[in-house]
Coordinates of C-alpha atoms in Angstrom, one line a residue:
M200 CA -26.0 3.1 15.7
H201 CA -25.9 -0.1 13.4
K202 CA -25.2 -3.7 13.3
Q203 CA -24.5 -5.5 10.6
R204 CA -24.7 -9.1 9.2
A205 CA -21.3 -11.0 9.3
F206 CA -19.5 -11.8 6.4
I207 CA -19.4 -15.7 5.9
G208 CA -16.4 -17.1 3.9
H209 CA -15.1 -20.3 3.5
H210 CA -12.2 -20.3 6.1
G211 CA -12.4 -19.6 9.7
P212 CA -15.1 -20.2 12.5
E213 CA -18.4 -19.3 11.9
L214 CA -20.9 -18.5 15.0
L215 CA -24.7 -20.6 14.5
D216 CA -27.8 -19.0 15.7
D217 CA -27.8 -21.5 18.5
G218 CA -24.7 -19.9 20.3
T219 CA -22.5 -22.8 18.8
T220 CA -19.4 -22.5 16.4
R221 CA -18.3 -24.3 13.8
F222 CA -14.9 -24.7 13.5
R223 CA -12.8 -25.5 10.1
I224 CA -9.7 -26.0 8.8
W225 CA -8.4 -26.8 5.1
A226 CA -5.8 -29.9 6.2
P227 CA -5.4 -32.1 3.2
D228 CA -2.0 -33.5 4.2
A229 CA -3.2 -34.2 7.7
Q230 CA -4.1 -37.7 9.1
N231 CA -6.4 -36.4 11.8
V232 CA -7.3 -33.0 13.5
S233 CA -8.5 -31.6 17.0
L234 CA -9.8 -28.9 18.4
I235 CA -8.3 -27.9 21.6
V236 CA -10.6 -25.2 23.4
V237 CA -8.0 -23.6 25.8
G238 CA -9.2 -24.5 29.0
A239 CA -11.9 -26.7 28.0
Q240 CA -11.6 -30.3 26.1
T241 CA -10.1 -31.1 23.1
L242 CA -12.3 -32.8 20.3
P243 CA -11.5 -34.4 17.4
M244 CA -12.7 -32.9 14.1
T245 CA -14.7 -34.5 11.3
A246 CA -12.9 -35.1 7.9
N247 CA -14.8 -34.1 5.3
E248 CA -14.5 -34.0 1.3
D249 CA -11.1 -32.5 -0.2
G250 CA -9.1 -32.5 3.0
W251 CA -11.5 -30.3 5.1
Y252 CA -12.0 -30.9 8.7
S253 CA -15.1 -29.4 10.8
I254 CA -16.9 -29.7 14.1
D255 CA -19.8 -27.9 15.5
A256 CA -18.7 -27.4 19.3
P257 CA -20.8 -25.6 22.0
Y258 CA -18.5 -22.3 22.5
G259 CA -19.2 -19.0 21.4
A260 CA -17.8 -15.5 21.0
G261 CA -14.6 -14.9 23.1
T262 CA -13.4 -19.0 22.9
L263 CA -9.8 -19.1 22.8
Y264 CA -8.9 -22.3 20.5
R265 CA -6.3 -24.2 18.5
F266 CA -6.0 -27.3 16.2
L267 CA -4.0 -30.3 17.2
I268 CA -2.3 -32.0 14.0
D269 CA -2.0 -35.4 14.1
D270 CA -2.1 -35.8 17.9
E271 CA 1.4 -33.5 17.6
L272 CA 1.7 -30.2 16.4
Q273 CA -0.9 -27.4 18.4
V274 CA -1.3 -24.4 15.6
P275 CA -3.6 -21.5 15.2
D276 CA -6.4 -21.1 12.9
P277 CA -5.1 -19.6 9.6
A278 CA -8.1 -18.1 9.1
S279 CA -8.0 -16.8 12.8
R280 CA -10.0 -13.6 13.1
A281 CA -8.0 -12.6 16.4
Q282 CA -5.2 -14.0 18.5
A283 CA -4.8 -13.8 22.1
G284 CA -1.3 -12.7 21.6
D285 CA 1.2 -13.5 19.0
V286 CA 1.1 -15.6 16.0
H287 CA 2.3 -18.8 18.1
A288 CA -0.7 -18.1 20.8
P289 CA -4.5 -19.4 20.8
S290 CA -6.9 -18.0 18.3
L291 CA -9.6 -16.0 19.5
V292 CA -13.6 -16.7 18.4
V293 CA -14.8 -13.2 17.5
D294 CA -18.2 -12.4 16.6
T295 CA -18.2 -10.0 13.9
S296 CA -21.7 -9.1 13.8
S297 CA -22.3 -7.7 16.9
N298 CA -18.7 -6.5 18.1
Y299 CA -19.3 -3.3 17.3
L300 CA -22.3 -0.5 16.3
W301 CA -21.5 1.7 13.5
R302 CA -22.0 5.4 13.9
N303 CA -21.8 6.0 10.0
P304 CA -23.7 2.8 8.6
N305 CA -24.9 4.8 5.4
W306 CA -21.3 5.9 4.6
L307 CA -20.7 5.0 1.0
G308 CA -17.4 5.9 0.1
R309 CA -16.1 8.7 -2.4
P310 CA -15.2 8.4 -5.9
W311 CA -12.1 7.6 -7.0
E312 CA -11.3 11.2 -8.6
E313 CA -11.4 12.6 -5.1
T314 CA -8.8 10.6 -3.8
V315 CA -5.5 12.1 -1.9
L316 CA -3.8 9.2 0.0
Y317 CA -1.7 9.3 3.2
E318 CA 0.3 6.5 3.9
M319 CA 0.4 5.1 7.8
H320 CA 1.9 2.7 9.7
V321 CA -0.1 2.2 12.6
G322 CA 2.9 1.3 15.1
L323 CA 4.3 4.4 14.5
Y324 CA 1.1 6.5 15.9
G325 CA 0.6 3.9 18.6
G326 CA -2.1 1.9 17.4
F327 CA -5.4 1.7 16.1
T328 CA -6.7 4.0 19.2
A329 CA -3.9 6.3 19.2
M330 CA -4.0 7.1 15.5
E331 CA -7.3 8.3 15.6
K332 CA -6.5 11.2 16.8
H333 CA -4.4 12.3 14.0
L334 CA -7.2 12.0 11.5
A335 CA -9.1 15.4 11.8
D336 CA -5.8 17.3 11.0
L337 CA -5.3 15.3 7.6
A338 CA -9.0 15.8 6.6
E339 CA -8.3 19.4 7.2
L340 CA -4.7 19.4 5.1
G341 CA -6.9 18.0 2.1
V342 CA -6.2 14.2 2.4
T343 CA -9.1 12.3 1.4
A344 CA -8.0 9.0 2.6
I345 CA -5.5 7.3 4.7
E346 CA -3.8 4.2 3.4
L347 CA -2.5 1.6 6.6
M348 CA 0.5 -0.2 6.4
P349 CA -0.3 -4.3 6.5
I350 CA -1.9 -5.3 9.6
A351 CA -2.6 -8.9 9.8
E352 CA -1.0 -10.6 12.4
F353 CA 3.0 -10.9 12.7
P354 CA 5.6 -12.2 14.6
G355 CA 6.5 -10.0 17.5
D356 CA 5.2 -6.2 17.8
R357 CA 7.3 -4.4 15.4
N358 CA 7.3 -4.9 11.8
W359 CA 6.5 -3.2 8.5
G360 CA 3.8 -5.7 8.2
Y361 CA 4.4 -7.6 5.1
D362 CA 5.9 -10.5 7.3
G363 CA 2.4 -11.4 8.2
V364 CA 1.0 -15.3 8.5
L365 CA -2.4 -14.7 9.8
P366 CA -3.9 -12.7 7.0
Y367 CA -7.2 -12.3 8.4
A368 CA -6.4 -11.3 12.2
P369 CA -5.6 -7.6 12.7
E370 CA -2.2 -7.4 14.5
A371 CA -3.0 -7.6 18.5
A372 CA -0.1 -5.4 19.6
Y373 CA -2.2 -2.3 17.2
G374 CA -5.4 -3.0 19.2
S375 CA -8.8 -5.3 18.9
P376 CA -11.0 -5.5 15.9
E377 CA -13.4 -3.5 17.7
E378 CA -10.9 -0.7 18.0
L379 CA -9.5 -1.0 14.4
K380 CA -13.6 -1.1 13.3
H381 CA -13.8 2.5 15.6
L382 CA -10.7 3.9 13.8
I383 CA -12.7 3.0 10.3
D384 CA -15.9 4.6 11.6
T385 CA -14.1 7.8 12.8
A386 CA -12.4 8.3 9.5
H387 CA -15.6 8.0 7.7
G388 CA -17.3 10.5 10.1
L389 CA -14.3 12.9 9.0
G390 CA -15.3 12.0 5.0
L391 CA -12.2 10.2 4.8
M392 CA -11.4 6.9 3.1
V393 CA -9.7 4.0 4.4
F394 CA -7.4 1.8 2.2
L395 CA -5.8 -1.5 3.5
D396 CA -2.2 -2.9 2.0
V397 CA -3.0 -6.4 1.9
V398 CA 0.0 -8.9 1.0
Y399 CA -1.4 -12.5 -1.1
N400 CA 2.2 -13.1 -2.3
H401 CA 3.9 -15.0 0.3
F402 CA 3.7 -15.3 4.3
G403 CA 6.1 -14.4 6.8
P404 CA 9.1 -16.7 7.8
D405 CA 7.9 -17.3 11.1
G406 CA 4.7 -18.6 12.5
N407 CA 3.0 -20.0 9.2
Y408 CA 2.4 -23.6 9.3
L409 CA 0.4 -24.4 6.4
G410 CA 3.3 -26.1 4.8
R411 CA 2.8 -28.9 7.4
Y412 CA -0.9 -29.7 6.9
A413 CA -1.5 -28.0 3.5
K414 CA 1.6 -28.7 1.4
H415 CA -0.5 -27.8 -1.8
F416 CA -1.1 -24.5 -0.3
F417 CA 2.2 -23.6 -2.3
R418 CA 4.2 -24.3 -5.3
H419 CA 7.5 -26.0 -5.0
D420 CA 8.0 -25.3 -9.1
Q421 CA 7.5 -21.9 -8.8
Q422 CA 9.9 -19.6 -7.0
T423 CA 9.4 -16.0 -5.6
P424 CA 11.7 -13.8 -3.7
W425 CA 10.3 -15.4 -0.4
G426 CA 10.2 -19.4 -0.8
D427 CA 7.4 -21.5 -2.9
G428 CA 5.0 -19.6 -4.6
I429 CA 1.3 -19.8 -3.5
D430 CA -0.4 -22.0 -5.6
F431 CA -3.7 -19.9 -6.6
R432 CA -4.9 -22.9 -9.2
R433 CA -6.4 -24.8 -6.1
R434 CA -10.0 -23.3 -5.4
E435 CA -9.2 -23.6 -1.5
V436 CA -6.5 -21.1 -2.0
R437 CA -8.2 -18.8 -4.3
D438 CA -11.0 -18.9 -1.7
F439 CA -8.6 -18.2 1.1
F440 CA -7.5 -14.8 -0.3
I441 CA -10.5 -13.9 -2.3
D442 CA -12.7 -14.3 1.4
N443 CA -10.1 -12.5 3.2
T444 CA -10.4 -9.5 0.9
L445 CA -14.4 -9.6 1.3
M446 CA -13.7 -9.7 5.0
W447 CA -12.0 -6.4 5.1
L448 CA -14.3 -4.9 2.9
L449 CA -17.7 -6.0 4.4
D450 CA -17.1 -6.8 7.8
Y451 CA -14.5 -3.5 8.7
R452 CA -15.9 -1.4 5.6
F453 CA -12.8 -0.6 4.4
D454 CA -13.1 1.8 1.1
G455 CA -10.5 -0.2 -0.8
L456 CA -7.4 -2.2 -0.9
R457 CA -3.6 -1.9 -2.5
F458 CA -2.5 -5.2 -3.2
D459 CA 1.3 -6.0 -2.7
A460 CA 3.6 -7.3 -5.6
V461 CA 1.0 -9.0 -7.4
H462 CA 3.9 -9.5 -10.3
A463 CA 4.9 -12.5 -7.7
I464 CA 1.4 -13.8 -8.5
P465 CA 1.3 -15.5 -11.9
D466 CA -2.0 -16.5 -12.1
R467 CA -3.8 -13.4 -13.5
S468 CA -7.1 -15.4 -13.4
F469 CA -6.9 -14.9 -9.7
L470 CA -6.7 -11.6 -10.0
T471 CA -9.8 -11.0 -12.4
E472 CA -11.7 -13.5 -10.2
L473 CA -11.3 -11.7 -7.3
A474 CA -12.1 -8.1 -8.6
E475 CA -15.3 -10.0 -10.0
R476 CA -16.2 -11.2 -6.9
V477 CA -15.7 -7.8 -4.7
H478 CA -17.6 -5.8 -7.4
A479 CA -20.7 -8.5 -7.1
S480 CA -20.5 -8.4 -3.1
V481 CA -20.6 -4.6 -2.2
E482 CA -24.0 -2.9 -2.0
P483 CA -24.9 -0.8 -4.8
G484 CA -23.9 2.8 -4.7
R485 CA -20.7 2.0 -2.8
H486 CA -17.7 3.1 -4.1
V487 CA -14.8 0.4 -3.2
H488 CA -11.4 0.9 -4.9
L489 CA -8.9 -1.9 -5.6
V490 CA -5.3 -0.7 -6.1
L491 CA -2.5 -3.0 -7.5
E492 CA 1.7 -2.6 -7.1
N493 CA 2.7 -4.5 -9.9
E494 CA 6.5 -4.2 -11.3
D495 CA 5.2 -5.7 -14.5
N496 CA 3.5 -2.6 -15.3
R497 CA 0.1 -4.6 -16.6
A498 CA -2.2 -2.1 -18.0
S499 CA -4.6 -4.5 -18.9
L500 CA -5.7 -5.1 -15.4
L501 CA -6.6 -2.0 -14.9
T502 CA -9.4 -2.5 -17.4
A503 CA -10.0 -5.8 -15.9
G504 CA -11.9 -4.4 -12.4
F505 CA -8.7 -3.0 -10.9
T506 CA -9.0 1.1 -10.3
A507 CA -5.4 1.9 -10.5
Q508 CA -2.3 1.1 -10.0
W509 CA 1.1 2.6 -8.2
N510 CA 3.3 4.3 -10.7
D511 CA 6.8 3.2 -9.4
D512 CA 7.9 4.5 -13.1
G513 CA 7.0 7.6 -12.5
H514 CA 8.3 8.1 -8.3
N515 CA 11.8 6.4 -10.1
V516 CA 12.3 8.8 -13.0
L517 CA 11.5 12.1 -10.4
H518 CA 13.9 10.5 -8.1
A519 CA 16.7 10.1 -10.0
L520 CA 16.7 13.4 -11.5
L521 CA 16.0 15.4 -8.3
T522 CA 18.9 13.4 -6.6
D523 CA 20.9 12.4 -9.2
E524 CA 21.1 8.6 -7.7
S525 CA 21.8 5.8 -10.7
Q526 CA 22.3 2.8 -8.8
G527 CA 20.6 -0.3 -8.4
Y528 CA 17.0 0.1 -10.1
Y529 CA 17.7 4.2 -10.3
A530 CA 20.2 3.0 -13.1
D531 CA 16.8 2.5 -15.6
Y532 CA 15.8 6.0 -15.1
H533 CA 18.7 7.8 -14.7
Q534 CA 19.9 7.5 -18.2
D535 CA 18.2 9.4 -20.8
A536 CA 16.0 10.4 -17.7
T537 CA 14.3 13.7 -19.3
T538 CA 13.0 11.7 -22.3
K539 CA 11.5 9.2 -20.0
L540 CA 9.9 12.1 -17.5
A541 CA 8.0 13.4 -20.6
R542 CA 6.6 9.6 -21.3
F543 CA 5.7 8.7 -17.6
L544 CA 3.5 12.8 -17.8
G545 CA 2.3 11.8 -21.4
E546 CA 1.4 8.4 -21.1
G547 CA 1.7 6.7 -17.2
F548 CA 4.0 4.2 -17.5
I549 CA 7.6 4.3 -18.6
Y550 CA 8.1 0.9 -19.1
Q551 CA 5.5 -0.7 -21.6
G552 CA 7.4 -3.3 -23.8
Q553 CA 10.7 -1.8 -23.4
N554 CA 13.9 -3.6 -22.1
N555 CA 15.3 -2.6 -18.6
R556 CA 18.8 -2.5 -18.3
R557 CA 19.2 -6.4 -17.9
G558 CA 17.6 -6.9 -21.2
E559 CA 14.1 -7.6 -20.1
A560 CA 11.0 -6.5 -21.6
R561 CA 8.7 -4.7 -19.3
G562 CA 5.3 -3.3 -19.3
E563 CA 2.3 -2.8 -21.6
P564 CA 0.9 0.6 -23.3
S565 CA -0.7 2.5 -21.2
G566 CA -1.5 6.1 -23.0
H567 CA -5.2 4.9 -23.4
L568 CA -5.8 4.5 -19.9
P569 CA -7.0 7.6 -17.7
P570 CA -4.4 9.7 -16.0
T571 CA -6.3 8.6 -12.9
S572 CA -5.2 5.1 -13.4
F573 CA -2.0 6.1 -11.8
V574 CA -1.2 6.6 -8.2
L575 CA 2.0 8.9 -8.4
F576 CA 4.4 9.5 -5.1
L577 CA 7.5 11.0 -4.2
Q578 CA 8.2 8.6 -1.3
N579 CA 6.5 6.0 0.4
H580 CA 7.4 3.1 2.8
D581 CA 9.4 1.1 0.3
Q582 CA 11.4 4.0 -1.8
T583 CA 12.1 5.5 1.8
G584 CA 12.5 2.6 4.1
N585 CA 14.3 0.6 1.9
R586 CA 17.6 2.9 1.9
A587 CA 20.3 1.9 4.1
F588 CA 19.4 4.7 6.3
G589 CA 16.0 5.8 5.4
E590 CA 16.6 9.0 4.6
R591 CA 13.6 11.1 3.9
L592 CA 13.6 13.4 0.3
V593 CA 13.7 16.5 2.5
S594 CA 17.2 15.7 3.0
L595 CA 18.3 14.1 -0.3
A596 CA 17.1 17.0 -2.9
D597 CA 17.5 20.6 -3.7
A598 CA 14.5 22.4 -1.9
D599 CA 13.3 24.3 -4.9
A600 CA 13.5 21.2 -7.1
L601 CA 11.5 19.5 -4.5
R602 CA 9.2 22.1 -4.3
A603 CA 8.2 22.0 -8.2
A604 CA 8.1 18.4 -7.9
T605 CA 5.6 18.4 -5.3
A606 CA 3.3 20.7 -7.6
V607 CA 3.4 17.6 -10.0
L608 CA 2.2 15.2 -7.3
L609 CA -0.5 17.4 -6.1
L610 CA -1.7 19.1 -9.4
S611 CA -1.5 16.6 -12.2
P612 CA -4.4 14.6 -12.6
M613 CA -2.8 11.6 -11.6
V614 CA -4.2 10.6 -7.8
P615 CA -1.5 11.6 -5.1
L616 CA -0.1 9.4 -2.2
L617 CA 1.7 11.0 0.5
F618 CA 4.0 9.2 3.4
M619 CA 3.2 10.0 6.8
G620 CA 5.1 13.1 7.5
E621 CA 6.1 14.4 4.3
E622 CA 3.9 17.1 4.3
W623 CA 5.8 19.0 7.0
G624 CA 9.3 18.2 5.8
A625 CA 9.5 15.4 8.3
R626 CA 13.6 14.7 9.1
Q627 CA 13.1 11.2 11.2
P628 CA 14.2 8.6 9.1
F629 CA 11.6 5.4 7.9
L630 CA 13.9 2.3 8.7
F631 CA 13.0 -1.1 8.0
F632 CA 12.4 -2.7 11.2
T633 CA 11.2 -6.2 12.6
S634 CA 10.9 -8.0 16.0
H635 CA 12.2 -11.2 15.4
H636 CA 14.4 -13.1 18.0
G637 CA 17.2 -15.8 17.6
E638 CA 18.8 -17.2 14.2
L639 CA 16.1 -15.6 12.4
A640 CA 16.7 -12.0 14.0
D641 CA 20.7 -12.7 12.8
A642 CA 19.5 -14.0 9.3
V643 CA 17.3 -10.7 8.6
R644 CA 20.1 -8.2 10.2
E645 CA 22.6 -10.1 7.8
G646 CA 20.4 -10.4 5.2
R647 CA 19.3 -6.5 5.2
R648 CA 23.2 -5.2 5.2
N649 CA 24.3 -7.7 2.1
E650 CA 21.3 -6.3 0.3
F651 CA 23.3 -2.9 0.3
A652 CA 26.9 -4.9 -0.5
E653 CA 26.7 -4.1 -4.4
F654 CA 26.5 0.0 -3.5
A655 CA 29.9 1.4 -3.8
E656 CA 29.5 3.1 -0.5
F657 CA 28.7 0.0 1.5
A658 CA 31.5 -2.1 -0.4
D659 CA 33.7 -2.6 3.0
E660 CA 32.3 -5.0 5.7
A661 CA 32.9 -1.8 8.3
T662 CA 30.4 1.0 6.6
R663 CA 27.8 -2.0 6.1
E664 CA 28.0 -2.9 10.1
R665 CA 26.2 0.8 10.5
I666 CA 22.9 -0.1 8.8
P667 CA 20.5 -0.1 11.5
D668 CA 19.8 -3.5 13.0
P669 CA 16.2 -4.1 12.0
N670 CA 15.4 -5.9 15.1
A671 CA 16.9 -3.1 17.4
V672 CA 13.9 -1.0 19.3
S673 CA 16.0 1.9 18.8
T674 CA 15.5 1.4 14.8
F675 CA 11.4 1.5 15.6
E676 CA 11.5 4.3 17.2
N677 CA 13.7 6.6 15.4
S678 CA 11.5 5.7 12.4
R679 CA 8.2 7.4 14.8
P680 CA 7.5 11.2 13.0
D681 CA 8.1 14.3 15.4
F682 CA 4.4 15.4 15.2
S683 CA 5.4 18.4 17.5
V684 CA 7.5 20.0 15.1
R685 CA 5.0 20.6 12.3
Q686 CA 4.6 24.3 12.8
E687 CA 8.3 24.8 13.7
P688 CA 10.8 26.8 11.2
G689 CA 11.6 24.9 8.8
H690 CA 9.0 22.6 8.8
A691 CA 5.5 25.2 9.1
E692 CA 6.4 26.2 5.2
W693 CA 6.6 23.0 3.7
Y694 CA 3.2 22.0 5.6
A695 CA 2.0 25.4 4.3
L696 CA 2.8 24.6 0.7
Y697 CA 1.0 21.0 0.9
R698 CA -1.8 22.5 2.3
E699 CA -2.1 25.5 -0.8
L700 CA -1.5 22.8 -3.1
L701 CA -4.2 20.6 -1.6
S702 CA -6.9 23.3 -1.5
I703 CA -6.1 24.1 -5.3
R704 CA -6.7 20.2 -6.6
H705 CA -9.8 20.0 -4.6
R706 CA -11.0 22.9 -5.9
E707 CA -9.6 23.3 -9.7
I708 CA -8.7 19.6 -10.7
V709 CA -11.1 16.9 -8.7
P710 CA -14.3 18.7 -10.3
R711 CA -12.6 18.4 -13.5
L712 CA -11.2 15.0 -13.3
Q713 CA -13.7 12.5 -14.8
G714 CA -13.1 11.8 -18.5
A715 CA -9.5 13.3 -18.5
R716 CA -6.9 12.0 -20.8
F717 CA -3.4 12.4 -21.8
L718 CA -2.7 15.0 -24.8
E719 CA 1.2 15.8 -25.1
S720 CA 4.2 15.7 -23.9
R721 CA 7.4 17.0 -25.1
V722 CA 11.1 17.6 -24.1
L723 CA 11.7 21.1 -23.7
A724 CA 15.7 21.1 -22.7
Q725 CA 17.6 19.0 -20.1
A726 CA 15.5 17.6 -17.1
A727 CA 12.5 19.9 -18.7
V728 CA 9.3 19.0 -20.4
L729 CA 5.9 20.8 -21.3
S730 CA 3.0 18.4 -20.4
R731 CA -0.6 18.6 -21.2
W732 CA -4.0 16.9 -19.9
Q733 CA -7.4 17.0 -21.1
L734 CA -9.8 17.4 -18.4
G735 CA -13.4 15.8 -18.2
D736 CA -15.1 19.3 -18.7
G737 CA -12.9 20.2 -21.8
S738 CA -10.9 22.6 -20.1
R739 CA -6.7 21.5 -20.2
L740 CA -4.5 21.2 -17.5
R741 CA -1.1 22.6 -18.8
L742 CA 2.5 21.9 -17.2
E743 CA 5.8 23.7 -17.4
L744 CA 8.4 21.7 -15.6
N745 CA 12.2 22.4 -15.3
L746 CA 13.7 20.2 -12.3
G747 CA 17.3 21.0 -14.3
T748 CA 19.9 24.0 -13.1
Q749 CA 19.7 25.5 -16.5
A750 CA 16.5 28.1 -17.7
A751 CA 14.5 26.2 -20.5
P752 CA 13.1 27.8 -23.2
L753 CA 9.6 28.0 -23.8
P754 CA 7.4 27.7 -27.2
T755 CA 7.1 31.2 -28.6
A756 CA 3.4 30.5 -29.4
S757 CA 1.4 32.3 -26.5
I758 CA -1.2 29.6 -24.5
S759 CA -4.1 31.4 -22.7
G760 CA -4.7 30.0 -19.6
E761 CA -5.3 30.7 -15.5
L762 CA -2.0 30.5 -13.5
L763 CA -3.0 27.9 -11.0
F764 CA 0.3 27.7 -8.9
A765 CA 4.3 28.8 -9.8
S766 CA 6.4 27.1 -7.3
R767 CA 8.7 30.1 -7.3
E768 CA 8.9 33.3 -8.7
A769 CA 9.7 33.9 -12.6
T770 CA 13.3 35.1 -12.7
H771 CA 13.5 34.5 -16.5
A772 CA 11.9 36.2 -19.7
H773 CA 8.7 35.2 -20.4
D774 CA 9.7 32.8 -23.0
Q775 CA 11.8 30.7 -20.8
L776 CA 11.2 28.7 -17.7
A777 CA 13.4 29.1 -14.6
P778 CA 15.6 25.9 -13.5
R779 CA 14.0 24.2 -10.5
M780 CA 10.6 25.4 -11.5
A781 CA 7.2 24.3 -11.9
R782 CA 4.2 26.1 -13.3
L783 CA 0.9 24.9 -13.7
Y784 CA -2.1 26.6 -16.0
L785 CA -5.8 25.5 -16.8
E786 CA -7.0 26.5 -20.1
K787 CA -10.9 26.4 -19.6
A788 CA -13.4 25.3 -21.8
T789 CA -15.2 28.3 -23.6

């Protein structure tokens, strides 16, 4: 067992050696601030420079407290380490240095090349403790890293997590900080890394009081889809989020973070400073990975301290080819889809400065980056849950074509991400759910339904009324994966496929990934391409992929290589690739 020293940041309570606690809050727009100790006393705080208030008070771990702003408004600590209930409840002083004894203190993570991500929603698993019982199965399947959807304290007890308002506090409905640490520790004992999805581009609509006492936390001249942008020009604001990153990595020992929608963070210098601070703060030899979601396809960030980016381009073109869907953003990928498929497999991003359907230039050149700079997925919370009825891909695509795409997902040199239940062909939907109340619940419900008004199948109001209410308990319950069916007919076959492909990946691909690079990708026929990658040991990986309905011609010149996997039996001549088929060959270096 190992006790570690707590990370001390600029924001939030600090336990002092004499048993007292230093409370502090940045409230530049408050005239006065007091500390309310629940069940004890109210103490005026000292006004310091630059809008800070602080007090050293004779209370320790377990203390419940709030801040009183201008003698009228009680608020939780915006950097609360835990809440005694929901976002409006009192904050709780937590001793992060001694509240958990680590069983795997020498864990240093795993190299990025070994990563196979598995995205999970903690609430649907029943909380931190209940989630632990699924970890051994994931490790046995071949997963090497779980990725938790956001767990920062949000209003209510059912939410995707992107409505969080207290970024430092693990969601109380999921469990305590100690239980979160136990989950991470258990994962490490099984050889699993643990990633966390964090949201630094906005706060949720309920429970964020910052605008009342720190108005300049936000930029009123800069709008995001969620309202005023966050003002990352201010030192206090930068430290608020950078300290949060360091808390998750140092106190909780997460192995990596996924940064949500950083295209809504226009201040690039904040992102590069965050990466610099992280790499300067973790202990030598430890593997920590920083992954972006970025619709702008800023490839240059991937050489500025960030490990990889979610490759929405890759998902979108594969989805368009698998389903023939062309509405919304799929319109950018449905047209000339085969050329775009070849570009994605040959260079990473599809949009590298080209105009999208709105005539807007998007992206930066990416072909010089290693393939491991891209996280590839066929499904995730966004792509499944942002459908009106949350259908899984297994319900939308031809089974043979989906098996071929799955081979690309798990055997290409890009880093794969699976979405919970995908590996056994789960058919339960993943729906959008919240637990708001009153007018906000009404607004979220109607806003959700109106999002689909531009789609032909939802043009009339009566059809939109069938879209599940995000606030209904049934919407949440219907989204739970049914773990009991994994070995039943119709599911066991998918599970066996994922297990086989991950075994091949770890045996043949992973040992050769460091130093891999893109080589070439060319169109063979409609929905069919041939792609090749140079691997780090000098060998080459070749993909023959046909997602179309007609056989595709193959180059006449024979290419030597060991067949790693074929997604279905070949039914055509050797110089043709059958419809809806993928083959991967390894040409080893001599």
